[in-house]
Short mmCIF file of C-alpha atoms in Angstrom, two decimals:
data_model
loop_
_atom_site.label_atom_id
_atom_site.label_comp_id
_atom_site.label_asym_id
_atom_site.label_seq_id
_atom_site.Cartn_x
_atom_site.Cartn_y
_atom_site.Cartn_z
CA MET G 1019 -16.76 -311.24 -25.04
CA SER G 1020 -18.34 -314.57 -26.01
CA SER G 1021 -16.89 -318.06 -26.25
CA ILE G 1022 -17.77 -321.08 -28.33
CA ALA G 1023 -16.53 -324.69 -28.34
CA VAL G 1024 -15.66 -326.45 -31.59
CA LEU G 1025 -15.53 -330.20 -31.24
CA GLN G 1026 -13.64 -332.17 -33.90
CA ALA G 1027 -15.16 -335.50 -34.84
CA ARG G 1028 -14.63 -338.10 -37.53
CA THR G 1029 -15.57 -341.72 -38.06
CA ASN G 1030 -12.07 -343.19 -37.82
CA LEU G 1031 -12.35 -346.62 -39.39
CA SER G 1032 -8.62 -347.33 -39.15
CA ARG G 1033 -8.45 -347.25 -35.36
CA LEU G 1034 -11.84 -348.18 -33.97
CA PRO G 1035 -14.68 -348.82 -36.41
CA GLY G 1036 -17.30 -346.16 -35.95
CA LYS G 1037 -15.82 -345.16 -32.60
CA VAL G 1038 -17.75 -341.89 -32.38
CA LEU G 1039 -20.93 -343.81 -33.16
CA LEU G 1040 -20.56 -346.41 -30.44
CA PRO G 1041 -22.99 -346.08 -27.53
CA LEU G 1042 -21.17 -345.06 -24.36
CA GLY G 1043 -23.43 -345.28 -21.36
CA VAL G 1044 -26.71 -343.96 -22.76
CA LEU G 1045 -25.34 -341.69 -25.50
CA PRO G 1046 -23.00 -341.94 -28.49
CA THR G 1047 -19.59 -340.55 -27.56
CA VAL G 1048 -19.72 -337.58 -29.91
CA VAL G 1049 -23.09 -336.49 -28.53
CA LEU G 1050 -21.96 -337.00 -24.94
CA ALA G 1051 -18.79 -334.95 -25.52
CA ALA G 1052 -20.80 -332.15 -27.14
CA ARG G 1053 -23.46 -332.04 -24.42
CA ARG G 1054 -20.92 -332.09 -21.58
CA ALA G 1055 -19.09 -329.14 -23.17
CA ALA G 1056 -22.39 -327.29 -23.43
CA ASN G 1057 -23.83 -328.12 -20.00
CA THR G 1058 -23.23 -324.61 -18.59
CA GLY G 1059 -24.87 -322.93 -21.58
CA ARG G 1060 -21.93 -322.64 -23.96
CA LYS G 1061 -22.64 -323.12 -27.66
CA VAL G 1062 -20.95 -326.13 -29.27
CA ILE G 1063 -20.41 -326.88 -32.96
CA VAL G 1064 -19.18 -330.28 -34.11
CA ALA G 1065 -16.83 -329.86 -37.09
CA THR G 1066 -16.47 -332.95 -39.25
CA SER G 1067 -15.31 -333.61 -42.79
CA ASN G 1068 -17.28 -333.38 -46.02
CA GLU G 1069 -16.27 -336.96 -46.94
CA TYR G 1070 -19.03 -339.51 -47.50
CA THR G 1071 -17.55 -341.63 -44.69
CA ASP G 1072 -18.86 -339.03 -42.23
CA ASP G 1073 -22.42 -338.96 -43.62
CA ALA G 1074 -23.68 -341.31 -40.92
CA LEU G 1075 -22.00 -339.19 -38.25
CA VAL G 1076 -23.80 -336.09 -39.49
CA ASP G 1077 -27.11 -337.97 -39.56
CA LEU G 1078 -26.52 -338.96 -35.92
CA LEU G 1079 -25.70 -335.39 -34.89
CA ASN G 1080 -28.82 -334.10 -36.61
CA GLU G 1081 -30.90 -336.80 -34.93
CA TYR G 1082 -29.71 -335.56 -31.51
CA GLY G 1083 -30.03 -331.89 -32.44
CA VAL G 1084 -26.28 -331.16 -32.26
CA GLU G 1085 -25.19 -328.27 -34.48
CA ASN G 1086 -22.52 -329.34 -36.96
CA PHE G 1087 -20.39 -328.12 -39.82
CA ARG G 1088 -18.69 -330.00 -42.66
CA GLY G 1089 -15.39 -328.91 -44.20
CA SER G 1090 -11.98 -329.96 -45.43
CA LEU G 1091 -10.83 -333.47 -44.53
CA ASN G 1092 -7.11 -332.73 -44.25
CA ASN G 1093 -7.03 -329.00 -43.50
CA THR G 1094 -8.58 -329.10 -40.04
CA LEU G 1095 -7.49 -325.53 -39.35
CA GLU G 1096 -9.57 -324.34 -42.29
CA ARG G 1097 -12.49 -326.55 -41.27
CA ILE G 1098 -12.67 -325.06 -37.78
CA THR G 1099 -12.19 -321.50 -38.96
CA ASP G 1100 -14.87 -321.87 -41.64
CA ALA G 1101 -17.26 -323.28 -39.04
CA LEU G 1102 -16.96 -319.96 -37.22
CA SER G 1103 -17.27 -317.66 -40.24
CA GLY G 1104 -20.17 -315.76 -38.72
CA TYR G 1105 -18.38 -314.86 -35.47
CA SER G 1106 -16.24 -311.84 -34.59
CA ASP G 1107 -12.47 -311.90 -34.25
CA GLU G 1108 -12.69 -311.43 -30.48
CA THR G 1109 -14.64 -314.67 -29.99
CA LEU G 1110 -12.89 -317.11 -27.64
CA VAL G 1111 -12.67 -320.55 -29.23
CA PHE G 1112 -12.30 -323.83 -27.36
CA ARG G 1113 -10.95 -326.69 -29.44
CA LEU G 1114 -12.07 -330.13 -28.25
CA THR G 1115 -12.31 -333.61 -29.77
CA ALA G 1116 -15.03 -336.23 -29.70
CA ASP G 1117 -12.57 -338.82 -28.37
CA ASN G 1118 -12.53 -337.02 -25.03
CA VAL G 1119 -15.77 -337.09 -23.06
CA PHE G 1120 -14.47 -335.93 -19.65
CA PRO G 1121 -14.26 -332.12 -20.15
CA ASP G 1122 -17.44 -330.29 -19.17
CA GLY G 1123 -18.82 -326.77 -19.21
CA LYS G 1124 -17.66 -325.99 -15.67
CA PHE G 1125 -14.10 -326.99 -16.55
CA LEU G 1126 -14.20 -324.82 -19.67
CA ASP G 1127 -15.54 -321.93 -17.60
CA GLU G 1128 -12.56 -322.27 -15.24
CA MET G 1129 -10.14 -322.25 -18.17
CA GLU G 1130 -11.83 -319.17 -19.63
CA ARG G 1131 -11.58 -317.23 -16.37
CA TYR G 1132 -7.88 -318.10 -16.08
CA PHE G 1133 -7.31 -317.15 -19.71
CA ILE G 1134 -8.89 -313.71 -19.31
CA GLU G 1135 -7.41 -312.93 -15.89
CA ASN G 1136 -3.90 -313.68 -17.15
CA LYS G 1137 -4.40 -311.85 -20.44
CA LEU G 1138 -3.36 -314.83 -22.53
CA ARG G 1139 -3.68 -315.52 -26.24
CA TYR G 1140 -3.42 -319.31 -25.96
CA LEU G 1141 -4.06 -321.87 -23.20
CA ASN G 1142 -4.21 -325.68 -23.03
CA SER G 1143 -4.93 -328.30 -20.39
CA ASN G 1144 -2.55 -330.93 -21.78
CA GLY G 1145 0.69 -332.40 -20.52
CA LEU G 1146 2.23 -333.65 -17.31
CA SER G 1147 2.20 -330.25 -15.60
CA SER G 1148 -1.60 -330.03 -15.85
CA GLY G 1149 -2.10 -332.93 -13.44
CA LEU G 1150 -5.04 -334.04 -15.58
CA PRO G 1151 -5.50 -337.42 -17.29
CA TYR G 1152 -4.63 -337.66 -20.97
CA GLY G 1153 -7.93 -336.86 -22.67
CA VAL G 1154 -9.07 -334.12 -20.28
CA SER G 1155 -7.81 -331.80 -22.94
CA ALA G 1156 -8.95 -328.48 -24.32
CA GLU G 1157 -7.31 -325.56 -26.08
CA LEU G 1158 -8.45 -321.96 -25.84
CA MET G 1159 -7.56 -319.11 -28.22
CA TYR G 1160 -8.99 -316.11 -30.05
CA LEU G 1161 -10.72 -316.61 -33.37
CA SER G 1162 -8.60 -313.80 -34.80
CA ASP G 1163 -5.46 -315.89 -34.22
CA LEU G 1164 -7.00 -318.88 -35.98
CA ARG G 1165 -7.78 -316.64 -38.94
CA LEU G 1166 -4.24 -315.24 -38.88
CA SER G 1167 -2.90 -318.82 -38.94
CA ILE G 1168 -4.86 -319.49 -42.11
CA GLU G 1169 -3.26 -316.46 -43.76
CA LEU G 1170 0.34 -317.01 -42.64
CA THR G 1171 0.96 -320.74 -42.68
CA SER G 1172 0.72 -323.26 -45.49
CA ASP G 1173 2.52 -325.98 -43.55
CA VAL G 1174 0.58 -329.26 -43.77
CA TYR G 1175 1.38 -330.11 -40.15
CA ASP G 1176 0.03 -326.74 -38.99
CA GLN G 1177 -3.13 -327.22 -41.03
CA GLU G 1178 -3.76 -330.71 -39.69
CA HIS G 1179 -3.06 -329.96 -36.01
CA VAL G 1180 -4.72 -326.50 -35.98
CA THR G 1181 -2.75 -324.74 -33.24
CA PRO G 1182 1.04 -325.16 -33.86
CA PHE G 1183 1.30 -321.70 -35.44
CA ILE G 1184 -0.46 -320.09 -32.46
CA ARG G 1185 1.65 -322.05 -29.96
CA ARG G 1186 4.84 -320.94 -31.65
CA LYS G 1187 3.67 -317.35 -31.54
CA TYR G 1188 2.35 -317.21 -27.95
CA GLY G 1189 3.99 -320.16 -26.19
CA GLU G 1190 2.73 -323.37 -24.58
CA ASN G 1191 0.67 -321.89 -21.76
CA SER G 1192 -0.71 -324.66 -19.58
CA PHE G 1193 -3.75 -324.57 -17.31
CA ASN G 1194 -2.28 -326.03 -14.12
CA GLU G 1195 -5.05 -325.39 -11.60
CA TYR G 1196 -5.50 -329.18 -11.28
CA ALA G 1197 -1.80 -330.01 -10.86
CA SER G 1198 -2.39 -331.40 -7.36
CA VAL G 1199 -4.68 -334.08 -8.81
CA ASN G 1200 -1.50 -335.78 -10.13
CA MET G 1201 -3.31 -337.95 -12.68
CA SER G 1202 -1.49 -336.91 -15.84
CA HIS G 1203 -0.34 -340.51 -16.40
CA TYR G 1204 -3.94 -341.75 -16.46
CA ARG G 1205 -5.81 -342.13 -19.74
CA ALA G 1206 -9.30 -340.74 -20.40
CA THR G 1207 -9.56 -340.79 -24.16
CA ILE G 1208 -11.03 -343.23 -26.70
CA ASP G 1209 -8.39 -344.06 -29.28
CA CYS G 1210 -8.80 -347.83 -29.35
CA PHE G 1211 -11.18 -350.52 -28.19
CA ASP G 1212 -9.38 -350.98 -24.84
CA ASP G 1213 -9.83 -347.24 -24.21
CA TYR G 1214 -13.50 -347.65 -24.97
CA ILE G 1215 -13.79 -350.47 -22.43
CA ALA G 1216 -12.08 -348.30 -19.80
CA ILE G 1217 -14.30 -345.26 -20.30
CA GLN G 1218 -17.39 -347.43 -20.50
CA SER G 1219 -16.52 -348.82 -17.07
CA VAL G 1220 -16.16 -345.27 -15.71
CA LEU G 1221 -19.70 -344.44 -16.84
CA LYS G 1222 -21.23 -347.71 -15.66
CA ASN G 1223 -24.36 -347.06 -13.59
CA VAL G 1224 -24.10 -343.30 -14.17
CA SER G 1225 -27.65 -342.08 -14.67
CA ASP G 1226 -26.74 -338.60 -15.92
CA PRO G 1227 -23.46 -338.83 -17.89
CA GLU G 1228 -23.98 -335.36 -19.37
CA ASN G 1229 -23.68 -333.65 -15.99
CA ILE G 1230 -21.54 -335.85 -13.75
CA PRO G 1231 -18.71 -333.56 -12.51
CA LEU G 1232 -15.22 -333.92 -13.92
CA ASN G 1233 -13.77 -334.60 -10.45
CA GLU G 1234 -16.11 -337.53 -9.96
CA LEU G 1235 -15.22 -338.97 -13.37
CA MET G 1236 -11.51 -338.75 -12.51
CA ALA G 1237 -12.11 -340.49 -9.19
CA ARG G 1238 -13.94 -343.30 -10.99
CA LEU G 1239 -11.16 -343.51 -13.57
CA LYS G 1240 -8.74 -344.75 -10.89
CA ASP G 1241 -10.64 -348.03 -10.72
CA ALA G 1242 -11.02 -348.46 -14.48
CA PRO G 1243 -9.07 -351.06 -16.48
CA PHE G 1244 -5.89 -350.09 -18.35
CA GLN G 1245 -4.98 -347.42 -15.81
CA PRO G 1246 -1.64 -347.11 -13.97
CA GLU G 1247 -0.71 -348.44 -10.56
CA SER G 1248 2.35 -346.17 -10.30
CA LYS G 1249 2.26 -342.75 -8.68
CA SER G 1250 3.98 -341.24 -11.71
CA PRO G 1251 5.00 -342.44 -15.20
CA ILE G 1252 7.85 -344.95 -15.03
CA SER G 1253 9.29 -343.81 -18.35
CA LYS G 1254 12.86 -344.74 -17.37
CA LEU G 1255 11.95 -348.43 -17.54
CA VAL G 1256 12.38 -350.03 -20.96
CA LEU G 1257 10.59 -353.34 -21.43
CA GLY G 1258 13.04 -355.91 -22.74
CA THR G 1259 11.29 -358.62 -24.72
CA VAL G 1260 13.84 -361.37 -25.25
CA GLN G 1261 11.87 -363.46 -22.73
CA LEU G 1262 8.77 -363.02 -24.88
CA GLY G 1263 10.49 -364.63 -27.84
CA LEU G 1264 12.42 -367.52 -26.32
CA ASP G 1265 13.47 -369.18 -23.06
CA TYR G 1266 16.10 -366.87 -21.58
CA GLY G 1267 17.98 -366.33 -18.34
CA ILE G 1268 19.95 -368.53 -15.96
CA ASN G 1269 17.33 -367.94 -13.23
CA ASN G 1270 14.25 -368.28 -15.47
CA THR G 1271 11.98 -370.98 -14.03
CA THR G 1272 8.76 -370.21 -15.93
CA GLY G 1273 9.91 -370.27 -19.56
CA GLN G 1274 8.61 -368.23 -22.47
CA PRO G 1275 5.20 -366.61 -21.85
CA ASN G 1276 2.35 -367.38 -24.25
CA GLN G 1277 0.87 -364.67 -26.50
CA ALA G 1278 -1.91 -363.76 -24.07
CA THR G 1279 0.54 -363.30 -21.19
CA ALA G 1280 2.95 -361.38 -23.41
CA MET G 1281 0.16 -359.04 -24.51
CA ALA G 1282 -0.86 -358.45 -20.90
CA LEU G 1283 2.74 -357.69 -19.92
CA ILE G 1284 3.23 -355.21 -22.76
CA LYS G 1285 -0.02 -353.39 -22.04
CA LEU G 1286 0.67 -353.30 -18.29
CA ALA G 1287 4.07 -351.74 -18.97
CA ILE G 1288 2.69 -349.11 -21.36
CA VAL G 1289 -0.20 -348.23 -19.05
CA ASN G 1290 2.30 -347.45 -16.29
CA GLY G 1291 4.41 -345.14 -18.41
CA VAL G 1292 6.89 -347.36 -20.24
CA THR G 1293 7.46 -345.64 -23.59
CA THR G 1294 10.00 -347.99 -25.17
CA LEU G 1295 10.07 -351.70 -26.00
CA ASP G 1296 13.38 -353.37 -26.77
CA THR G 1297 13.59 -356.35 -29.12
CA ALA G 1298 15.79 -357.85 -31.86
CA ARG G 1299 15.72 -360.12 -34.89
CA ALA G 1300 17.71 -362.61 -32.81
CA TYR G 1301 15.09 -362.78 -30.03
CA GLY G 1302 13.12 -365.70 -31.44
CA ASN G 1303 9.58 -364.59 -32.30
CA SER G 1304 9.70 -361.54 -30.02
CA GLU G 1305 9.07 -359.06 -32.84
CA LYS G 1306 6.01 -360.98 -33.98
CA VAL G 1307 4.66 -361.16 -30.43
CA ILE G 1308 5.06 -357.38 -30.09
CA GLY G 1309 3.45 -356.72 -33.46
CA LYS G 1310 0.34 -358.65 -32.42
CA ALA G 1311 0.20 -357.10 -28.96
CA LEU G 1312 0.33 -353.52 -30.26
CA GLN G 1313 -2.53 -353.86 -32.73
CA LYS G 1314 -5.71 -351.82 -32.38
CA GLY G 1315 -4.21 -348.53 -31.26
CA TRP G 1316 -1.42 -349.48 -28.85
CA HIS G 1317 1.46 -349.01 -31.29
CA SER G 1318 1.13 -345.23 -31.17
CA ARG G 1319 1.72 -345.26 -27.41
CA CYS G 1320 5.32 -346.48 -27.46
CA ASN G 1321 8.55 -346.57 -29.44
CA ILE G 1322 10.20 -349.80 -30.50
CA ILE G 1323 13.91 -350.45 -30.57
CA THR G 1324 14.91 -353.49 -32.57
CA LYS G 1325 18.31 -354.80 -33.57
CA LEU G 1326 19.71 -355.85 -36.90
CA GLY G 1327 20.00 -359.56 -37.53
CA LEU G 1328 23.35 -361.12 -36.66
CA LEU G 1329 24.24 -361.39 -40.39
CA ASP G 1330 26.03 -364.67 -39.64
CA THR G 1331 25.45 -365.98 -43.16
CA CYS G 1332 26.71 -362.85 -44.94
CA PRO G 1333 30.07 -363.74 -46.55
CA SER G 1334 33.11 -361.95 -45.13
CA ASP G 1335 34.06 -360.84 -48.66
CA ALA G 1336 30.55 -359.78 -49.67
CA THR G 1337 30.21 -356.78 -51.98
CA PRO G 1338 28.40 -353.65 -50.74
CA GLU G 1339 25.37 -354.66 -52.80
CA VAL G 1340 25.20 -358.08 -51.16
CA VAL G 1341 25.67 -356.62 -47.67
CA SER G 1342 22.91 -354.10 -48.40
CA ALA G 1343 20.62 -356.94 -49.43
CA PHE G 1344 21.26 -358.73 -46.11
CA VAL G 1345 20.65 -355.54 -44.15
CA ASN G 1346 17.46 -354.70 -46.05
CA ALA G 1347 16.16 -358.25 -45.61
CA SER G 1348 16.64 -358.02 -41.85
CA VAL G 1349 15.09 -354.55 -41.52
CA PHE G 1350 12.07 -355.26 -43.69
CA ARG G 1351 11.50 -358.57 -41.91
CA SER G 1352 11.43 -356.58 -38.67
CA CYS G 1353 8.90 -354.17 -40.21
CA THR G 1354 6.71 -357.11 -41.22
CA GLU G 1355 6.86 -358.83 -37.84
CA LEU G 1356 6.33 -355.58 -35.92
CA ASN G 1357 3.48 -354.61 -38.25
CA THR G 1358 4.97 -351.19 -38.96
CA GLN G 1359 6.34 -349.29 -41.94
CA VAL G 1360 8.91 -347.33 -39.93
CA ILE G 1361 11.41 -348.54 -37.33
CA ASP G 1362 11.74 -346.06 -34.45
CA VAL G 1363 15.29 -347.12 -33.57
CA LEU G 1364 17.45 -349.73 -35.32
CA MET G 1365 20.49 -350.89 -33.39
CA LEU G 1366 23.41 -352.97 -34.49
CA HIS G 1367 23.42 -356.14 -32.43
CA ARG G 1368 27.21 -356.30 -32.82
CA GLU G 1369 29.32 -353.15 -32.66
CA HIS G 1370 31.89 -354.51 -35.10
CA HIS G 1371 29.21 -354.51 -37.82
CA ARG G 1372 29.52 -350.71 -37.88
CA LYS G 1373 32.86 -351.02 -39.69
CA ALA G 1374 32.55 -354.55 -41.12
CA TRP G 1375 32.49 -355.13 -44.87
CA ASN G 1376 34.25 -351.77 -45.34
CA ASN G 1377 31.37 -349.97 -43.59
CA ALA G 1378 28.83 -351.43 -46.06
CA ALA G 1379 26.27 -352.48 -43.41
CA TRP G 1380 26.39 -349.10 -41.68
CA GLU G 1381 26.08 -347.30 -45.02
CA ALA G 1382 23.05 -349.44 -45.91
CA LEU G 1383 21.39 -348.44 -42.63
CA LYS G 1384 22.17 -344.77 -43.24
CA GLU G 1385 20.43 -345.08 -46.59
CA LEU G 1386 17.36 -346.53 -44.86
CA VAL G 1387 17.39 -343.55 -42.51
CA ASN G 1388 17.52 -341.20 -45.50
CA ASN G 1389 14.54 -343.06 -47.00
CA ASN G 1390 12.55 -342.69 -43.75
CA VAL G 1391 12.42 -346.44 -43.08
CA ILE G 1392 14.42 -345.93 -39.86
CA LYS G 1393 14.14 -342.88 -37.61
CA ALA G 1394 17.36 -343.29 -35.60
CA LEU G 1395 20.38 -345.57 -35.37
CA GLY G 1396 22.03 -347.12 -32.35
CA VAL G 1397 24.52 -349.76 -31.28
CA SER G 1398 24.41 -352.48 -28.65
CA ILE G 1399 27.88 -352.62 -27.16
CA GLN G 1400 29.79 -354.95 -24.86
CA SER G 1401 32.94 -353.12 -23.74
CA PRO G 1402 34.31 -349.68 -22.83
CA GLU G 1403 36.38 -349.73 -26.03
CA GLU G 1404 33.22 -350.09 -28.10
CA LEU G 1405 31.61 -347.31 -26.05
CA ILE G 1406 34.38 -344.82 -26.89
CA SER G 1407 34.18 -345.73 -30.57
CA CYS G 1408 30.42 -345.08 -30.64
CA LEU G 1409 30.66 -341.85 -28.67
CA ASN G 1410 32.86 -340.54 -31.48
CA ASP G 1411 30.24 -341.29 -34.15
CA PRO G 1412 27.49 -338.62 -34.20
CA LEU G 1413 25.21 -340.96 -36.20
CA VAL G 1414 24.96 -343.23 -33.15
CA GLU G 1415 22.06 -341.67 -31.24
CA TYR G 1416 21.31 -344.69 -29.03
CA ILE G 1417 23.80 -346.81 -27.10
CA GLN G 1418 22.85 -349.87 -25.09
CA LEU G 1419 25.39 -351.37 -22.71
CA PRO G 1420 25.45 -354.02 -19.96
CA PHE G 1421 25.41 -352.49 -16.46
CA ASN G 1422 24.63 -353.74 -12.98
CA ILE G 1423 25.48 -353.10 -9.35
CA LEU G 1424 28.67 -355.20 -9.58
CA ASP G 1425 29.86 -353.77 -12.89
CA TRP G 1426 32.94 -351.58 -12.31
CA ARG G 1427 34.01 -351.34 -15.97
CA TRP G 1428 32.13 -348.14 -16.84
CA ASP G 1429 33.03 -345.97 -13.85
CA GLU G 1430 35.84 -344.01 -15.51
CA PHE G 1431 33.84 -343.42 -18.71
CA ILE G 1432 30.73 -341.88 -17.15
CA PRO G 1433 32.15 -338.30 -17.37
CA ALA G 1434 32.72 -338.79 -21.13
CA ILE G 1435 29.12 -339.94 -21.55
CA ARG G 1436 27.79 -336.92 -19.68
CA ALA G 1437 29.96 -334.56 -21.75
CA GLU G 1438 28.80 -336.06 -25.05
CA LYS G 1439 25.12 -335.87 -24.02
CA LEU G 1440 25.57 -332.11 -23.63
CA LYS G 1441 26.78 -331.82 -27.24
CA ARG G 1442 24.18 -333.82 -29.15
CA LYS G 1443 21.28 -336.23 -28.97
CA LEU G 1444 22.56 -339.31 -27.18
CA VAL G 1445 20.33 -341.80 -25.39
CA ILE G 1446 21.94 -344.35 -23.07
CA HIS G 1447 20.09 -347.55 -22.22
CA THR G 1448 21.47 -350.25 -19.98
CA ARG G 1449 20.64 -353.95 -19.82
CA SER G 1450 21.46 -356.87 -17.50
CA SER G 1451 20.48 -355.05 -14.29
CA PHE G 1452 19.96 -358.49 -12.73
CA LEU G 1453 22.81 -360.18 -14.65
CA GLN G 1454 20.30 -362.66 -16.13
CA GLY G 1455 18.91 -363.28 -12.64
CA LEU G 1456 22.24 -364.27 -11.11
CA LEU G 1457 22.29 -361.29 -8.72
CA MET G 1458 19.16 -362.58 -6.98
CA SER G 1459 20.61 -366.06 -6.43
CA ASN G 1460 22.13 -367.17 -3.14
CA SER G 1461 23.37 -370.40 -4.72
CA VAL G 1462 27.12 -370.79 -4.39
CA GLU G 1463 26.96 -373.41 -7.13
CA MET G 1464 25.24 -371.05 -9.56
CA TRP G 1465 27.71 -368.26 -8.85
CA GLY G 1466 30.47 -370.79 -9.39
CA LYS G 1467 29.13 -371.49 -12.88
CA SER G 1468 29.52 -367.80 -13.67
CA GLY G 1469 33.23 -367.98 -12.91
CA ALA G 1470 33.11 -366.16 -9.58
CA ASP G 1471 35.96 -367.20 -7.26
CA ASN G 1472 34.40 -365.53 -4.20
CA PRO G 1473 30.68 -366.50 -4.27
CA GLU G 1474 30.11 -366.26 -0.50
CA THR G 1475 31.63 -362.76 -0.36
CA ILE G 1476 29.41 -361.54 -3.22
CA ILE G 1477 26.25 -363.09 -1.76
CA ASN G 1478 26.90 -361.57 1.67
CA TRP G 1479 27.75 -358.15 0.20
CA LEU G 1480 24.53 -358.03 -1.82
CA GLU G 1481 22.52 -358.82 1.31
CA ASN G 1482 24.29 -356.08 3.28
CA ALA G 1483 23.80 -353.54 0.46
CA LYS G 1484 20.11 -354.39 0.37
CA ASN G 1485 19.82 -353.69 4.10
CA LEU G 1486 21.84 -350.47 3.73
CA VAL G 1487 19.18 -348.89 1.47
CA ASN G 1488 16.26 -350.50 3.35
CA GLU G 1489 15.10 -352.71 0.50
CA ASP G 1490 13.15 -355.91 1.06
CA LYS G 1491 14.39 -357.74 -2.02
CA LEU G 1492 17.64 -358.01 -3.92
CA GLU G 1493 15.90 -357.28 -7.23
CA HIS G 1494 14.74 -353.95 -5.78
CA LEU G 1495 18.31 -353.08 -4.83
CA CYS G 1496 19.73 -354.03 -8.23
CA LEU G 1497 17.10 -352.23 -10.30
CA GLY G 1498 16.95 -349.18 -8.04
CA TYR G 1499 20.72 -348.78 -8.29
CA CYS G 1500 20.55 -348.63 -12.10
CA LEU G 1501 17.50 -346.36 -12.21
CA SER G 1502 19.20 -343.88 -9.88
CA GLN G 1503 22.09 -343.24 -12.29
CA ASP G 1504 21.69 -339.77 -13.82
CA TRP G 1505 23.60 -340.68 -17.02
CA ILE G 1506 21.24 -343.53 -17.83
CA ASP G 1507 18.09 -342.66 -19.83
CA GLY G 1508 16.49 -346.09 -19.80
CA VAL G 1509 16.96 -349.39 -17.99
CA VAL G 1510 15.98 -352.45 -19.99
CA ILE G 1511 14.26 -355.08 -17.87
CA GLY G 1512 12.88 -358.40 -19.03
CA VAL G 1513 10.08 -360.26 -17.31
CA GLU G 1514 8.25 -363.55 -17.71
CA THR G 1515 5.34 -362.91 -15.31
CA GLU G 1516 3.06 -360.07 -14.27
CA ASP G 1517 4.27 -360.39 -10.68
CA GLN G 1518 7.81 -359.61 -11.82
CA LEU G 1519 6.61 -356.58 -13.77
CA HIS G 1520 4.52 -355.32 -10.84
CA SER G 1521 7.65 -355.57 -8.69
CA ASN G 1522 9.71 -353.61 -11.22
CA ILE G 1523 7.03 -350.94 -11.48
CA TYR G 1524 7.06 -350.58 -7.70
CA VAL G 1525 10.84 -350.14 -7.67
CA ALA G 1526 10.79 -347.58 -10.49
CA ASP G 1527 8.14 -345.67 -8.57
CA ASN G 1528 9.85 -345.72 -5.19
CA SER G 1529 13.55 -346.63 -5.19
CA ILE G 1530 15.81 -343.69 -6.03
CA TYR G 1531 19.02 -343.69 -3.99
CA SER G 1532 20.99 -340.75 -2.65
CA LYS G 1533 24.62 -339.94 -3.45
CA LYS G 1534 25.52 -341.14 0.03
CA ASP G 1535 23.97 -344.52 -0.68
CA PHE G 1536 25.83 -344.66 -4.00
CA HIS G 1537 29.19 -344.06 -2.38
CA SER G 1538 28.52 -346.61 0.33
CA ILE G 1539 27.62 -349.23 -2.27
CA ILE G 1540 30.50 -348.48 -4.64
CA ASN G 1541 33.18 -348.16 -1.95
CA SER G 1542 32.35 -351.55 -0.44
CA ARG G 1543 31.68 -353.37 -3.72
CA PRO G 1544 33.67 -356.59 -4.15
CA LYS G 1545 35.76 -356.87 -7.31
CA VAL G 1546 34.59 -359.55 -9.73
CA SER G 1547 36.26 -360.77 -12.88
CA ILE G 1548 35.18 -359.63 -16.32
CA ASN G 1549 34.01 -363.20 -17.00
CA VAL G 1550 31.39 -362.92 -14.25
CA LEU G 1551 30.07 -359.77 -15.95
CA ASN G 1552 29.87 -361.52 -19.34
CA PRO G 1553 27.18 -364.26 -19.42
CA SER G 1554 28.52 -365.59 -22.72
CA THR G 1555 31.50 -367.00 -20.80
CA TRP G 1556 29.46 -368.78 -18.12
CA ASN G 1557 29.52 -372.54 -17.74
CA THR G 1558 25.73 -373.00 -18.03
#
């Protein structure tokens, strides 16, 4: 039984001009990827498109003596299968891409042995369970199954992504022999210019990039730029961006970050596993800041939640057509600022807008969902009453609510949230973990401005709770408490500085409290008034 590697490559001008043509170390990336896959003697074919935009790529491959095949631009499944027309059905086929230069022949040999020993029909090295960085990816299958896919599927998605039909038939079998490496949240691919800089740094001063072992490349990757500092992905953190659009927070002493700082914060969050950014039309120029920061390949690495404008100028007696115009203006302005054609999640900034104007605003948003302008709808709520109303609406897939270590209002409704999450898609995000920074303040005067009538008691209790769970800082206690809640899917945190974000990453990576700690905190928690929990009532 023989095996062959097919390496997909295209000159992707939309993401990184000529990225497979750029010199990486001493070789163009596509040549380096091909030679590393072949360095134990395996034959490699580079399959590219027959479009004129790939003429230069083919010239480059021919110059370096790399065998190549040209086929359909959009039907990649057909392109790969046609490239192997002269091979028998029992040929084992590795599918690789030119963006990923880490896999080598030895790694492919290990996958092949595992594949044969376990009598599999499909195997991949992707995903968290593999332990391998994103980009150390390969798929292995029989050529006969690729040919069967061609015969039995006409789905465009299947044709573009090559293996969905096979994965549905044989399952997502993962090669987990490297699970102990625990680097699945690292990134070793070249999808954008920042990726290119990172991989270039890995190969700096490497005299023989074709044969440097995979393990050594992964060790070098740990010191490369745009790599995580966390031990695992901190996907439960949601980066709140109100601070990136305006001065915000009673305890904010640094003000609104500039664009360069905002971009660094967003990239640092994404690199460490944050998958969601939270913004709103009402957050100053936050959407525009995000749109600029996510250019050149970063947008595909996260989802964006934004909120409908406040609609303050929409007349109370507006017709459905007028309301729809206001809604559309807000949504399409968000698309423009965020530099996207589709909003991942659109939330109502005010829950009462769901039924205002005889449901006209909500109906307008539903129409935008039907037209694929919005993927999912959500509501930002303020009270338990609003929570119950939204739980009863199956169109509300995302709910964001204020929650912190002092907030007792939600305790009796947590069972209802858990029950609803079992029935349908429901994502719960919380905000105000630090109560706009108030929870970290030991100023009696500042607590007094919030309406607290027992500032000293609250300050002392927070200090004792911090010591109870062995935390060094109050912000670690407050964030860790929220992250440890099993009914919460994401905790929105806002930052103004990289030091604050580093601190939050550390907490998300280390501070998960036990049920015993929970009970100790809740049972001793001082009761505060609703006004303290609602910053809009503070005397600031």
